[in-house]
Amino acid sequence: MTRKEPTMGTKAIWAGEKDYLAFGATQVPVVHSVSFGYDDMDEWYDVAIGKKKGHIYGRNTNPTVQAFEDKVKALESAEAATSFSTGMAAISNTLGTFLTPGDRIVSIKDTYGGTNKIFTEFLPRQHIEVVLCDTGDHAAIEAEVAKGCKILYLETPTNPTVKITDIARMAKAGKQAGAIVVVDNTFATPINQNPLALGVDLVLHSATKFLGGHADALGGVLCGSHELVEQVYHYREINGATLDPMAAYLLLRGMKTLSLRIERQNANAMQVARYLQSVDLVEDVFYPGLPTHPHHDIAKEQMSGFGGMLSFSVKGGVETVRDLLPKLRFANRAANLGAVETIVGPSRTTSHVECTPEERAAMGIPEGLIRYSAGIEDIDDLLADLEQAFAAVAKEAVG
Ligand SMILES: *Cc1c(COP(=O)(O)O)cnc(C)c1O
């Protein structure tokens, strides 16, 4: 029998660890040492210039951190991966590596709030031209990319209205223009979507979210070709946004259950989305798995699952949000997402708190929008919880 490449659930557990197990340990150790010593001066030199494998100083590389990188690399079927202290560090270091004054970058209007701030506040200050197209307007993106750009930066599904961009189509447009195509794959995770396989150059994650999955460690990671990832690694090792070994360990441990968690979160999100469509107080439900989603067909084509993230707007706007959310028993009201617990939050307070109401409106984010990150709880409890909360709000409105 020929040996077959293991699939996701198995890779999530086994990939990337073997080279880092010491003393017969079955789990990757947390190596806190800041430096790595050498008695042989020639060996030290060879490691320092990259001729020989090894570690020199914790800002550059660390065994626990590398095990984490190797696991994500395997899940994204990438040639190389490098990691960062946060997801935003992955994004800012990637942009910082390739963009210089006079360059042009094309992206979409509803990227993650922090990313949007880089586009609107920091890049223009460095004389980098930023063009933000309407998310989902593929022809507009293609037209802007064709005018020439250094980077085409995408995120799909987007935060918080889970809009979908056709990755393969955009990768083709980027390639034709000689652009580096980058996708933020945080919402989908490698279990549901592999942008590299769809032709993009670089894929990045806020590991803080689904990859870690337990809301107890910050981190970011970037995957792609050796040629590109090496350049970003170099920028990061010098600029210093290094992932901490303890965080790397927590992310690595969290990732062992990634496939299981995502399977459950996909299923829970789908059922919650369907339920919300039947609620009187709900105005709109946004979930790529719903046939009513404007780009459901694209999502079906490029994703193997629709993810754990959805959002919905309620009648009565901010007032209803204020009444409804505190009534939920099985949900954290918090800014993060992608954890084992269900998490809810108003977008005006979470993903897009940096934006003005006008900016949010321009991005199509209603003030009464609630982001819902489905956890891995039993679905009957999640549905019952929503039901009692909506019933209590309706009762107050009547009484
Ligand atoms: C959270 C998030 C980020 C930023 O990640 P941090 O780890 O918080 O810095 C980037 N992109 C998306 C889609 C996110 O959800």
JSON list of C-alpha atoms and ligand atoms in Angstrom, two decimals, residues 85-89 91 112 115 153 155 157 159 184 186-187 204 206-209 218-220 337 371, ligand 1:
[
{"chain": "A", "resi": 85, "resn": "SER", "atom": "CA", "xyz": [3.53, 38.28, 18.57]},
{"chain": "A", "resi": 86, "resn": "THR", "atom": "CA", "xyz": [-0.01, 39.05, 17.32]},
{"chain": "A", "resi": 87, "resn": "GLY", "atom": "CA", "xyz": [-2.15, 38.86, 14.20]},
{"chain": "A", "resi": 88, "resn": "MET", "atom": "CA", "xyz": [-1.70, 42.60, 13.66]},
{"chain": "A", "resi": 89, "resn": "ALA", "atom": "CA", "xyz": [2.08, 42.11, 13.81]},
{"chain": "A", "resi": 91, "resn": "ILE", "atom": "CA", "xyz": [-0.15, 42.01, 8.96]},
{"chain": "A", "resi": 112, "resn": "TYR", "atom": "CA", "xyz": [-10.47, 43.86, 10.02]},
{"chain": "A", "resi": 115, "resn": "THR", "atom": "CA", "xyz": [-5.96, 46.45, 9.19]},
{"chain": "A", "resi": 153, "resn": "TYR", "atom": "CA", "xyz": [-4.56, 42.36, 0.16]},
{"chain": "A", "resi": 155, "resn": "GLU", "atom": "CA", "xyz": [-9.70, 38.98, 3.74]},
{"chain": "A", "resi": 157, "resn": "PRO", "atom": "CA", "xyz": [-14.87, 35.94, 4.96]},
{"chain": "A", "resi": 159, "resn": "ASN", "atom": "CA", "xyz": [-15.21, 40.85, 9.76]},
{"chain": "A", "resi": 184, "resn": "ASP", "atom": "CA", "xyz": [-6.12, 36.99, 5.87]},
{"chain": "A", "resi": 186, "resn": "THR", "atom": "CA", "xyz": [-8.38, 34.07, 10.20]},
{"chain": "A", "resi": 187, "resn": "PHE", "atom": "CA", "xyz": [-12.16, 33.60, 9.90]},
{"chain": "A", "resi": 204, "resn": "LEU", "atom": "CA", "xyz": [-1.86, 34.90, 7.28]},
{"chain": "A", "resi": 206, "resn": "SER", "atom": "CA", "xyz": [-4.47, 35.92, 13.79]},
{"chain": "A", "resi": 207, "resn": "ALA", "atom": "CA", "xyz": [-3.60, 32.74, 15.72]},
{"chain": "A", "resi": 208, "resn": "THR", "atom": "CA", "xyz": [-5.23, 34.42, 18.72]},
{"chain": "A", "resi": 209, "resn": "LYS", "atom": "CA", "xyz": [-8.58, 33.38, 17.32]},
{"chain": "A", "resi": 218, "resn": "LEU", "atom": "CA", "xyz": [-1.95, 36.12, 21.35]},
{"chain": "A", "resi": 219, "resn": "GLY", "atom": "CA", "xyz": [-0.12, 35.27, 18.13]},
{"chain": "A", "resi": 220, "resn": "GLY", "atom": "CA", "xyz": [0.07, 35.63, 14.37]},
{"chain": "A", "resi": 337, "resn": "LEU", "atom": "CA", "xyz": [-13.65, 35.50, 18.53]},
{"chain": "A", "resi": 371, "resn": "ARG", "atom": "CA", "xyz": [-21.11, 39.58, 15.77]},
{"chain": "B", "resi": 1, "resn": "LIG", "atom": "C1", "xyz": [-8.26, 39.56, 15.39]},
{"chain": "B", "resi": 1, "resn": "LIG", "atom": "C2", "xyz": [-7.99, 39.68, 13.95]},
{"chain": "B", "resi": 1, "resn": "LIG", "atom": "C3", "xyz": [-6.78, 40.25, 13.51]},
{"chain": "B", "resi": 1, "resn": "LIG", "atom": "C4", "xyz": [-5.75, 40.81, 14.47]},
{"chain": "B", "resi": 1, "resn": "LIG", "atom": "O1", "xyz": [-5.22, 39.81, 15.28]},
{"chain": "B", "resi": 1, "resn": "LIG", "atom": "P1", "xyz": [-4.58, 40.11, 16.75]},
{"chain": "B", "resi": 1, "resn": "LIG", "atom": "O2", "xyz": [-4.05, 38.77, 17.14]},
{"chain": "B", "resi": 1, "resn": "LIG", "atom": "O3", "xyz": [-5.69, 40.60, 17.61]},
{"chain": "B", "resi": 1, "resn": "LIG", "atom": "O4", "xyz": [-3.55, 41.15, 16.55]},
{"chain": "B", "resi": 1, "resn": "LIG", "atom": "C5", "xyz": [-6.56, 40.30, 12.15]},
{"chain": "B", "resi": 1, "resn": "LIG", "atom": "N1", "xyz": [-7.46, 39.85, 11.26]},
{"chain": "B", "resi": 1, "resn": "LIG", "atom": "C6", "xyz": [-8.64, 39.31, 11.65]},
{"chain": "B", "resi": 1, "resn": "LIG", "atom": "C7", "xyz": [-9.59, 38.82, 10.63]},
{"chain": "B", "resi": 1, "resn": "LIG", "atom": "C8", "xyz": [-8.94, 39.21, 13.01]},
{"chain": "B", "resi": 1, "resn": "LIG", "atom": "O5", "xyz": [-10.10, 38.68, 13.39]}
]
